[in-house]
Amino acid sequence: MEVRYLHTMVRVLDLDATMRFFGLLGLREIRRIDNDKGRFSLVFMAAPGDESAPVELTHNWDGDDALPSDSRHFGHLAYEVEDIYAMCQHLQDNGVTINRPPRDGHMAFVRSPDNISVELLQKGERLPPQEPWASMENTGHW
């Protein structure tokens, strides 16, 4: 029996803020479904050239009381990046908290506006330790 990965779905409260966050990671909207009758939007975002592995942002127009305050119930999303230090600096320059800095030149964690945990992994070999990341403490949890 064949199985094929389709996407990861996460519920979001502020669709625009969440789309801006994933845009900072380099993801772009590849498909959208606005359902007037069901009063929800599904926005699929993916990295260019990697459209077969999208994240589905599900936004209920009338709010989502069932959305937990900590969306960690599903684990995290993970993205490989060309330069983990440059990506973390880009995110930080745009107001994103680096919860687990890339002290090891290999791995970092951040959170979306809806508390979705996102792991960033350095492509290839880990980079040599670099300040300010090497001595930066964790912030919150991831």
PDB file of C-alpha atoms in Angstrom:
ATOM      1  CA  MET A   1       0.000   0.000   0.000  1.00  0.00           C
ATOM      2  CA  GLU A   2       1.549   3.310  -1.085  1.00  0.00           C
ATOM      3  CA  VAL A   3       1.508   6.371   1.183  1.00  0.00           C
ATOM      4  CA  ARG A   4       2.448   9.907   0.137  1.00  0.00           C
ATOM      5  CA  TYR A   5       3.011  12.911   2.411  1.00  0.00           C
ATOM      6  CA  LEU A   6       0.559  15.748   1.678  1.00  0.00           C
ATOM      7  CA  HIS A   7       0.950  18.579   4.198  1.00  0.00           C
ATOM      8  CA  THR A   8       1.009  19.618   7.850  1.00  0.00           C
ATOM      9  CA  MET A   9      -2.042  21.544   9.102  1.00  0.00           C
ATOM     10  CA  VAL A  10      -1.903  24.091  11.902  1.00  0.00           C
ATOM     11  CA  ARG A  11      -4.755  26.251  13.188  1.00  0.00           C
ATOM     12  CA  VAL A  12      -4.031  29.973  13.440  1.00  0.00           C
ATOM     13  CA  LEU A  13      -5.775  32.940  15.033  1.00  0.00           C
ATOM     14  CA  ASP A  14      -4.254  35.788  12.993  1.00  0.00           C
ATOM     15  CA  LEU A  15      -3.851  34.606   9.408  1.00  0.00           C
ATOM     16  CA  ASP A  16      -2.061  37.741   8.182  1.00  0.00           C
ATOM     17  CA  ALA A  17       0.500  37.742  11.014  1.00  0.00           C
ATOM     18  CA  THR A  18       1.149  34.031  10.574  1.00  0.00           C
ATOM     19  CA  MET A  19       1.565  34.385   6.818  1.00  0.00           C
ATOM     20  CA  ARG A  20       4.056  37.231   7.388  1.00  0.00           C
ATOM     21  CA  PHE A  21       5.999  34.989   9.807  1.00  0.00           C
ATOM     22  CA  PHE A  22       6.211  32.087   7.348  1.00  0.00           C
ATOM     23  CA  GLY A  23       7.068  34.604   4.618  1.00  0.00           C
ATOM     24  CA  LEU A  24      10.109  35.611   6.689  1.00  0.00           C
ATOM     25  CA  LEU A  25      11.178  31.960   6.523  1.00  0.00           C
ATOM     26  CA  GLY A  26      10.925  32.130   2.730  1.00  0.00           C
ATOM     27  CA  LEU A  27       7.610  30.321   2.311  1.00  0.00           C
ATOM     28  CA  ARG A  28       5.113  31.610  -0.240  1.00  0.00           C
ATOM     29  CA  GLU A  29       1.396  31.065  -0.661  1.00  0.00           C
ATOM     30  CA  ILE A  30       0.845  28.334  -3.242  1.00  0.00           C
ATOM     31  CA  ARG A  31      -2.892  27.754  -2.840  1.00  0.00           C
ATOM     32  CA  ARG A  32      -5.862  29.209  -0.954  1.00  0.00           C
ATOM     33  CA  ILE A  33      -9.377  28.045  -0.266  1.00  0.00           C
ATOM     34  CA  ASP A  34     -11.827  30.557   1.213  1.00  0.00           C
ATOM     35  CA  ASN A  35     -15.027  28.786   2.258  1.00  0.00           C
ATOM     36  CA  ASP A  36     -17.806  31.360   2.794  1.00  0.00           C
ATOM     37  CA  LYS A  37     -20.344  28.771   3.939  1.00  0.00           C
ATOM     38  CA  GLY A  38     -17.994  27.153   6.452  1.00  0.00           C
ATOM     39  CA  ARG A  39     -16.460  30.540   7.341  1.00  0.00           C
ATOM     40  CA  PHE A  40     -12.835  29.415   7.149  1.00  0.00           C
ATOM     41  CA  SER A  41      -9.737  29.849   5.000  1.00  0.00           C
ATOM     42  CA  LEU A  42      -7.075  27.293   4.171  1.00  0.00           C
ATOM     43  CA  VAL A  43      -3.795  28.812   3.015  1.00  0.00           C
ATOM     44  CA  PHE A  44      -1.050  26.491   1.796  1.00  0.00           C
ATOM     45  CA  MET A  45       2.491  27.870   1.993  1.00  0.00           C
ATOM     46  CA  ALA A  46       5.705  26.223   0.844  1.00  0.00           C
ATOM     47  CA  ALA A  47       9.328  27.009   0.155  1.00  0.00           C
ATOM     48  CA  PRO A  48      10.069  27.755  -3.514  1.00  0.00           C
ATOM     49  CA  GLY A  49      10.938  24.532  -5.287  1.00  0.00           C
ATOM     50  CA  ASP A  50       9.515  22.475  -2.422  1.00  0.00           C
ATOM     51  CA  GLU A  51       5.804  22.839  -3.136  1.00  0.00           C
ATOM     52  CA  SER A  52       5.204  19.151  -2.388  1.00  0.00           C
ATOM     53  CA  ALA A  53       5.763  19.811   1.342  1.00  0.00           C
ATOM     54  CA  PRO A  54       3.421  22.663   2.287  1.00  0.00           C
ATOM     55  CA  VAL A  55       2.123  23.832   5.617  1.00  0.00           C
ATOM     56  CA  GLU A  56      -1.654  24.394   5.680  1.00  0.00           C
ATOM     57  CA  LEU A  57      -2.727  27.372   7.768  1.00  0.00           C
ATOM     58  CA  THR A  58      -6.347  26.884   8.844  1.00  0.00           C
ATOM     59  CA  HIS A  59      -8.091  30.080   9.909  1.00  0.00           C
ATOM     60  CA  ASN A  60     -11.643  30.066  11.308  1.00  0.00           C
ATOM     61  CA  TRP A  61     -13.106  33.484  10.563  1.00  0.00           C
ATOM     62  CA  ASP A  62     -15.190  33.620  13.756  1.00  0.00           C
ATOM     63  CA  GLY A  63     -12.277  32.767  16.036  1.00  0.00           C
ATOM     64  CA  ASP A  64     -11.173  29.441  17.422  1.00  0.00           C
ATOM     65  CA  ASP A  65     -11.935  28.950  21.119  1.00  0.00           C
ATOM     66  CA  ALA A  66     -10.573  25.397  20.932  1.00  0.00           C
ATOM     67  CA  LEU A  67      -7.141  26.603  19.807  1.00  0.00           C
ATOM     68  CA  PRO A  68      -4.777  25.821  22.669  1.00  0.00           C
ATOM     69  CA  SER A  69      -2.596  28.577  24.055  1.00  0.00           C
ATOM     70  CA  ASP A  70       0.435  26.381  23.333  1.00  0.00           C
ATOM     71  CA  SER A  71       0.217  24.700  19.925  1.00  0.00           C
ATOM     72  CA  ARG A  72       2.940  22.227  20.876  1.00  0.00           C
ATOM     73  CA  HIS A  73       0.368  19.404  20.807  1.00  0.00           C
ATOM     74  CA  PHE A  74       1.543  18.423  17.320  1.00  0.00           C
ATOM     75  CA  GLY A  75       5.306  18.866  17.853  1.00  0.00           C
ATOM     76  CA  HIS A  76       7.001  21.276  15.463  1.00  0.00           C
ATOM     77  CA  LEU A  77       7.664  22.139  11.839  1.00  0.00           C
ATOM     78  CA  ALA A  78      11.270  21.827  10.634  1.00  0.00           C
ATOM     79  CA  TYR A  79      12.990  23.663   7.790  1.00  0.00           C
ATOM     80  CA  GLU A  80      16.531  23.312   6.446  1.00  0.00           C
ATOM     81  CA  VAL A  81      18.248  26.660   5.795  1.00  0.00           C
ATOM     82  CA  GLU A  82      21.359  27.658   3.830  1.00  0.00           C
ATOM     83  CA  ASP A  83      22.850  29.760   6.674  1.00  0.00           C
ATOM     84  CA  ILE A  84      21.310  29.359  10.106  1.00  0.00           C
ATOM     85  CA  TYR A  85      23.018  32.485  11.461  1.00  0.00           C
ATOM     86  CA  ALA A  86      21.779  34.672   8.610  1.00  0.00           C
ATOM     87  CA  MET A  87      18.239  33.269   8.924  1.00  0.00           C
ATOM     88  CA  CYS A  88      18.144  33.843  12.687  1.00  0.00           C
ATOM     89  CA  GLN A  89      19.463  37.393  12.231  1.00  0.00           C
ATOM     90  CA  HIS A  90      16.818  38.036   9.539  1.00  0.00           C
ATOM     91  CA  LEU A  91      14.059  36.744  11.821  1.00  0.00           C
ATOM     92  CA  GLN A  92      15.338  38.688  14.834  1.00  0.00           C
ATOM     93  CA  ASP A  93      15.613  41.887  12.748  1.00  0.00           C
ATOM     94  CA  ASN A  94      11.920  41.412  11.937  1.00  0.00           C
ATOM     95  CA  GLY A  95      10.799  41.046  15.556  1.00  0.00           C
ATOM     96  CA  VAL A  96      10.888  37.240  15.914  1.00  0.00           C
ATOM     97  CA  THR A  97      12.236  35.912  19.229  1.00  0.00           C
ATOM     98  CA  ILE A  98      14.921  33.264  18.826  1.00  0.00           C
ATOM     99  CA  ASN A  99      13.795  30.846  21.541  1.00  0.00           C
ATOM    100  CA  ARG A 100      16.690  28.416  21.137  1.00  0.00           C
ATOM    101  CA  PRO A 101      19.632  30.204  19.488  1.00  0.00           C
ATOM    102  CA  PRO A 102      21.904  28.298  17.083  1.00  0.00           C
ATOM    103  CA  ARG A 103      24.771  28.062  19.583  1.00  0.00           C
ATOM    104  CA  ASP A 104      25.968  24.867  17.907  1.00  0.00           C
ATOM    105  CA  GLY A 105      25.792  26.259  14.346  1.00  0.00           C
ATOM    106  CA  HIS A 106      23.257  23.573  13.561  1.00  0.00           C
ATOM    107  CA  MET A 107      19.843  24.039  15.194  1.00  0.00           C
ATOM    108  CA  ALA A 108      17.559  26.851  16.354  1.00  0.00           C
ATOM    109  CA  PHE A 109      13.914  27.135  17.384  1.00  0.00           C
ATOM    110  CA  VAL A 110      11.467  30.006  16.957  1.00  0.00           C
ATOM    111  CA  ARG A 111       7.705  30.350  17.364  1.00  0.00           C
ATOM    112  CA  SER A 112       5.071  31.773  15.054  1.00  0.00           C
ATOM    113  CA  PRO A 113       2.531  34.379  16.239  1.00  0.00           C
ATOM    114  CA  ASP A 114       0.236  31.424  17.070  1.00  0.00           C
ATOM    115  CA  ASN A 115       2.909  29.685  19.189  1.00  0.00           C
ATOM    116  CA  ILE A 116       3.740  27.107  16.509  1.00  0.00           C
ATOM    117  CA  SER A 117       7.195  25.727  17.210  1.00  0.00           C
ATOM    118  CA  VAL A 118       9.517  25.888  14.183  1.00  0.00           C
ATOM    119  CA  GLU A 119      12.898  24.153  14.093  1.00  0.00           C
ATOM    120  CA  LEU A 120      15.597  25.540  11.803  1.00  0.00           C
ATOM    121  CA  LEU A 121      18.407  23.191  10.796  1.00  0.00           C
ATOM    122  CA  GLN A 122      21.639  24.145   9.049  1.00  0.00           C
ATOM    123  CA  LYS A 123      21.998  22.555   5.626  1.00  0.00           C
ATOM    124  CA  GLY A 124      25.053  20.301   5.436  1.00  0.00           C
ATOM    125  CA  GLU A 125      27.739  20.525   8.102  1.00  0.00           C
ATOM    126  CA  ARG A 126      27.200  22.645  11.182  1.00  0.00           C
ATOM    127  CA  LEU A 127      28.742  26.105  11.063  1.00  0.00           C
ATOM    128  CA  PRO A 128      31.530  27.115  13.467  1.00  0.00           C
ATOM    129  CA  PRO A 129      30.228  28.812  16.647  1.00  0.00           C
ATOM    130  CA  GLN A 130      29.600  32.507  16.083  1.00  0.00           C
ATOM    131  CA  GLU A 131      28.630  35.400  18.354  1.00  0.00           C
ATOM    132  CA  PRO A 132      26.192  36.610  19.443  1.00  0.00           C
ATOM    133  CA  TRP A 133      24.594  33.194  19.014  1.00  0.00           C
ATOM    134  CA  ALA A 134      27.261  31.105  20.798  1.00  0.00           C
ATOM    135  CA  SER A 135      26.686  32.807  24.154  1.00  0.00           C
ATOM    136  CA  MET A 136      22.978  33.632  23.787  1.00  0.00           C
ATOM    137  CA  GLU A 137      20.656  32.048  26.347  1.00  0.00           C
ATOM    138  CA  ASN A 138      17.353  30.360  25.578  1.00  0.00           C
ATOM    139  CA  THR A 139      14.247  32.549  25.718  1.00  0.00           C
ATOM    140  CA  GLY A 140      10.997  30.918  26.835  1.00  0.00           C
ATOM    141  CA  HIS A 141      10.430  27.446  25.496  1.00  0.00           C
ATOM    142  CA  TRP A 142      10.152  25.921  22.081  1.00  0.00           C
TER     143      TRP A 142
END
